[in-house]
Amino acid sequence: MTKREIETLKKGYQRKCTIVKVRREANPNSEAYAEAESERVGYLHAAMELLEFGKRQGSARPLIDEWEKEVGFDSRA
């Protein structure tokens, strides 16, 4: 993958994380939060597959963790 493609994945994933974070803070029991979390997880899996396919080695998880940290999102919360 090119750096531009990776940056596009990063921005998209960080947007999904930010939406989830805001909806979680507003109401963690809402349908909107559940829907946003589902979209984030789907995007996460697609991004990891693309990154790992491009690298052909190891896991993309450390990179994803770095992206989450940049927007103050903790997927393990």
CSV table of N, CA and C in Angstrom, one decimal:
chain,number,residue,atom,x,y,z
A,1,MET,N,0.8,-1.2,0.0
A,1,MET,CA,0.0,0.0,0.0
A,1,MET,C,0.9,1.2,0.0
A,2,THR,N,0.4,2.3,-0.6
A,2,THR,CA,1.1,3.5,-0.6
A,2,THR,C,0.9,4.3,0.7
A,3,LYS,N,1.8,5.2,1.0
A,3,LYS,CA,1.6,6.0,2.2
A,3,LYS,C,0.3,6.8,2.1
A,4,ARG,N,-0.1,7.2,1.0
A,4,ARG,CA,-1.4,8.0,0.8
A,4,ARG,C,-2.6,7.1,1.2
A,5,GLU,N,-2.5,5.8,0.7
A,5,GLU,CA,-3.6,4.9,1.0
A,5,GLU,C,-3.7,4.6,2.5
A,6,ILE,N,-2.5,4.4,3.1
A,6,ILE,CA,-2.5,4.1,4.5
A,6,ILE,C,-3.0,5.4,5.3
A,7,GLU,N,-2.7,6.6,4.9
A,7,GLU,CA,-3.2,7.8,5.5
A,7,GLU,C,-4.7,7.9,5.4
A,8,THR,N,-5.2,7.5,4.2
A,8,THR,CA,-6.6,7.5,4.0
A,8,THR,C,-7.3,6.6,5.0
A,9,LEU,N,-6.8,5.3,5.1
A,9,LEU,CA,-7.3,4.4,6.0
A,9,LEU,C,-7.3,4.9,7.5
A,10,LYS,N,-6.2,5.5,7.8
A,10,LYS,CA,-6.0,6.1,9.2
A,10,LYS,C,-7.1,7.1,9.5
A,11,LYS,N,-7.2,8.1,8.6
A,11,LYS,CA,-8.2,9.1,8.8
A,11,LYS,C,-9.6,8.6,8.9
A,12,GLY,N,-10.0,7.6,8.0
A,12,GLY,CA,-11.3,7.0,8.1
A,12,GLY,C,-11.5,6.3,9.4
A,13,TYR,N,-10.5,5.5,9.8
A,13,TYR,CA,-10.7,4.8,11.1
A,13,TYR,C,-10.8,5.7,12.3
A,14,GLN,N,-10.0,6.8,12.3
A,14,GLN,CA,-10.0,7.7,13.4
A,14,GLN,C,-11.3,8.5,13.4
A,15,ARG,N,-12.0,8.7,12.3
A,15,ARG,CA,-13.3,9.3,12.3
A,15,ARG,C,-14.3,8.4,12.9
A,16,LYS,N,-14.2,7.1,12.6
A,16,LYS,CA,-15.1,6.1,13.2
A,16,LYS,C,-14.9,6.1,14.7
A,17,CYS,N,-13.7,6.1,15.2
A,17,CYS,CA,-13.4,6.1,16.6
A,17,CYS,C,-14.0,7.3,17.3
A,18,THR,N,-13.8,8.4,16.7
A,18,THR,CA,-14.3,9.7,17.3
A,18,THR,C,-15.8,9.6,17.4
A,19,ILE,N,-16.5,9.2,16.4
A,19,ILE,CA,-18.0,9.0,16.5
A,19,ILE,C,-18.4,8.1,17.6
A,20,VAL,N,-17.7,7.0,17.7
A,20,VAL,CA,-18.0,6.0,18.8
A,20,VAL,C,-17.8,6.6,20.1
A,21,LYS,N,-16.7,7.3,20.3
A,21,LYS,CA,-16.3,7.9,21.6
A,21,LYS,C,-17.4,8.9,22.0
A,22,VAL,N,-17.8,9.8,21.1
A,22,VAL,CA,-18.9,10.8,21.4
A,22,VAL,C,-20.2,10.1,21.7
A,23,ARG,N,-20.6,9.1,21.0
A,23,ARG,CA,-21.9,8.4,21.3
A,23,ARG,C,-21.8,7.6,22.5
A,24,ARG,N,-20.6,7.0,22.9
A,24,ARG,CA,-20.5,6.3,24.1
A,24,ARG,C,-20.6,7.2,25.3
A,25,GLU,N,-20.0,8.4,25.2
A,25,GLU,CA,-20.1,9.4,26.3
A,25,GLU,C,-21.5,9.9,26.4
A,26,ALA,N,-22.2,10.1,25.3
A,26,ALA,CA,-23.6,10.6,25.4
A,26,ALA,C,-24.6,9.6,26.0
A,27,ASN,N,-24.5,8.3,25.5
A,27,ASN,CA,-25.4,7.3,26.0
A,27,ASN,C,-24.9,5.9,25.6
A,28,PRO,N,-24.2,5.3,26.5
A,28,PRO,CA,-23.6,4.0,26.1
A,28,PRO,C,-24.6,2.9,25.9
A,29,ASN,N,-25.9,3.1,26.2
A,29,ASN,CA,-26.9,2.1,26.0
A,29,ASN,C,-27.8,2.4,24.8
A,30,SER,N,-27.4,3.4,24.0
A,30,SER,CA,-28.2,3.8,22.8
A,30,SER,C,-28.0,2.9,21.6
A,31,GLU,N,-29.0,2.9,20.8
A,31,GLU,CA,-28.9,2.2,19.5
A,31,GLU,C,-27.8,2.9,18.6
A,32,ALA,N,-27.8,4.2,18.7
A,32,ALA,CA,-26.8,4.9,17.8
A,32,ALA,C,-25.4,4.5,18.2
A,33,TYR,N,-25.1,4.4,19.5
A,33,TYR,CA,-23.8,3.9,19.9
A,33,TYR,C,-23.5,2.5,19.4
A,34,ALA,N,-24.4,1.6,19.5
A,34,ALA,CA,-24.2,0.2,19.1
A,34,ALA,C,-24.0,0.2,17.6
A,35,GLU,N,-24.7,1.0,16.8
A,35,GLU,CA,-24.5,1.1,15.4
A,35,GLU,C,-23.2,1.6,15.0
A,36,ALA,N,-22.7,2.7,15.7
A,36,ALA,CA,-21.4,3.3,15.4
A,36,ALA,C,-20.3,2.3,15.8
A,37,GLU,N,-20.4,1.6,16.9
A,37,GLU,CA,-19.4,0.6,17.3
A,37,GLU,C,-19.3,-0.5,16.2
A,38,SER,N,-20.5,-0.9,15.7
A,38,SER,CA,-20.5,-2.0,14.7
A,38,SER,C,-19.8,-1.5,13.4
A,39,GLU,N,-20.0,-0.3,13.0
A,39,GLU,CA,-19.4,0.3,11.9
A,39,GLU,C,-17.8,0.4,12.1
A,40,ARG,N,-17.4,0.8,13.3
A,40,ARG,CA,-16.0,0.9,13.6
A,40,ARG,C,-15.3,-0.5,13.5
A,41,VAL,N,-16.0,-1.5,14.1
A,41,VAL,CA,-15.4,-2.8,14.1
A,41,VAL,C,-15.3,-3.3,12.7
A,42,GLY,N,-16.3,-3.1,11.8
A,42,GLY,CA,-16.2,-3.5,10.4
A,42,GLY,C,-15.1,-2.8,9.7
A,43,TYR,N,-14.9,-1.5,9.9
A,43,TYR,CA,-13.9,-0.8,9.3
A,43,TYR,C,-12.5,-1.2,9.8
A,44,LEU,N,-12.4,-1.5,11.1
A,44,LEU,CA,-11.2,-2.0,11.7
A,44,LEU,C,-10.7,-3.3,11.0
A,45,HIS,N,-11.6,-4.3,10.9
A,45,HIS,CA,-11.3,-5.5,10.2
A,45,HIS,C,-10.8,-5.3,8.8
A,46,ALA,N,-11.5,-4.5,8.1
A,46,ALA,CA,-11.1,-4.2,6.7
A,46,ALA,C,-9.8,-3.6,6.6
A,47,ALA,N,-9.5,-2.6,7.5
A,47,ALA,CA,-8.2,-1.9,7.5
A,47,ALA,C,-7.1,-2.8,7.9
A,48,MET,N,-7.3,-3.7,8.9
A,48,MET,CA,-6.3,-4.6,9.3
A,48,MET,C,-6.0,-5.6,8.1
A,49,GLU,N,-7.0,-6.1,7.5
A,49,GLU,CA,-6.7,-7.0,6.4
A,49,GLU,C,-5.9,-6.4,5.3
A,50,LEU,N,-6.3,-5.1,4.9
A,50,LEU,CA,-5.6,-4.4,3.9
A,50,LEU,C,-4.1,-4.2,4.3
A,51,LEU,N,-3.9,-3.7,5.5
A,51,LEU,CA,-2.6,-3.4,6.0
A,51,LEU,C,-1.7,-4.7,6.1
A,52,GLU,N,-2.3,-5.8,6.6
A,52,GLU,CA,-1.6,-7.0,6.7
A,52,GLU,C,-1.3,-7.7,5.4
A,53,PHE,N,-2.2,-7.5,4.4
A,53,PHE,CA,-2.0,-8.0,3.1
A,53,PHE,C,-0.8,-7.2,2.4
A,54,GLY,N,-0.8,-5.9,2.6
A,54,GLY,CA,0.3,-5.1,2.1
A,54,GLY,C,1.6,-5.4,2.7
A,55,LYS,N,1.6,-5.7,4.0
A,55,LYS,CA,2.9,-5.9,4.7
A,55,LYS,C,3.4,-7.3,4.5
A,56,ARG,N,2.5,-8.2,4.4
A,56,ARG,CA,2.8,-9.7,4.2
A,56,ARG,C,3.6,-10.2,5.4
A,57,GLN,N,3.5,-9.5,6.5
A,57,GLN,CA,4.3,-10.0,7.7
A,57,GLN,C,3.6,-9.4,8.9
A,58,GLY,N,3.5,-10.1,9.9
A,58,GLY,CA,3.1,-9.6,11.2
A,58,GLY,C,1.7,-9.0,11.3
A,59,SER,N,1.4,-8.5,12.4
A,59,SER,CA,0.0,-7.9,12.7
A,59,SER,C,0.1,-6.4,12.5
A,60,ALA,N,-1.1,-5.9,12.0
A,60,ALA,CA,-1.3,-4.4,11.9
A,60,ALA,C,-1.8,-3.8,13.2
A,61,ARG,N,-2.0,-4.6,14.2
A,61,ARG,CA,-2.6,-4.1,15.4
A,61,ARG,C,-1.8,-3.0,16.1
A,62,PRO,N,-0.5,-3.1,16.2
A,62,PRO,CA,0.3,-2.0,16.8
A,62,PRO,C,0.0,-0.7,16.1
A,63,LEU,N,-0.1,-0.7,14.8
A,63,LEU,CA,-0.4,0.5,14.0
A,63,LEU,C,-1.8,1.0,14.3
A,64,ILE,N,-2.8,0.1,14.4
A,64,ILE,CA,-4.1,0.5,14.8
A,64,ILE,C,-4.2,1.1,16.2
A,65,ASP,N,-3.5,0.5,17.1
A,65,ASP,CA,-3.4,1.1,18.5
A,65,ASP,C,-2.9,2.5,18.5
A,66,GLU,N,-1.9,2.7,17.7
A,66,GLU,CA,-1.3,4.1,17.6
A,66,GLU,C,-2.3,5.1,17.0
A,67,TRP,N,-3.1,4.6,16.0
A,67,TRP,CA,-4.1,5.5,15.4
A,67,TRP,C,-5.1,5.9,16.5
A,68,GLU,N,-5.6,4.9,17.3
A,68,GLU,CA,-6.6,5.1,18.3
A,68,GLU,C,-6.0,6.0,19.4
A,69,LYS,N,-4.8,5.9,19.7
A,69,LYS,CA,-4.2,6.7,20.8
A,69,LYS,C,-4.1,8.2,20.3
A,70,GLU,N,-3.9,8.4,19.0
A,70,GLU,CA,-3.9,9.8,18.5
A,70,GLU,C,-5.2,10.5,18.7
A,71,VAL,N,-6.3,9.8,18.7
A,71,VAL,CA,-7.6,10.5,18.8
A,71,VAL,C,-8.2,10.2,20.2
A,72,GLY,N,-7.4,9.6,21.1
A,72,GLY,CA,-7.9,9.4,22.5
A,72,GLY,C,-9.0,8.4,22.6
A,73,PHE,N,-8.9,7.3,21.8
A,73,PHE,CA,-9.9,6.3,21.8
A,73,PHE,C,-9.3,5.0,22.3
A,74,ASP,N,-10.0,4.3,23.1
A,74,ASP,CA,-9.5,3.0,23.6
A,74,ASP,C,-10.5,1.9,23.3
A,75,SER,N,-10.2,1.1,22.3
A,75,SER,CA,-11.2,0.1,21.8
A,75,SER,C,-11.3,-1.0,22.9
A,76,ARG,N,-10.4,-1.1,23.9
A,76,ARG,CA,-10.5,-2.1,24.9
A,76,ARG,C,-11.4,-1.7,26.1
A,77,ALA,N,-11.9,-0.5,26.0
A,77,ALA,CA,-12.7,0.1,27.1
A,77,ALA,C,-14.1,-0.5,27.1
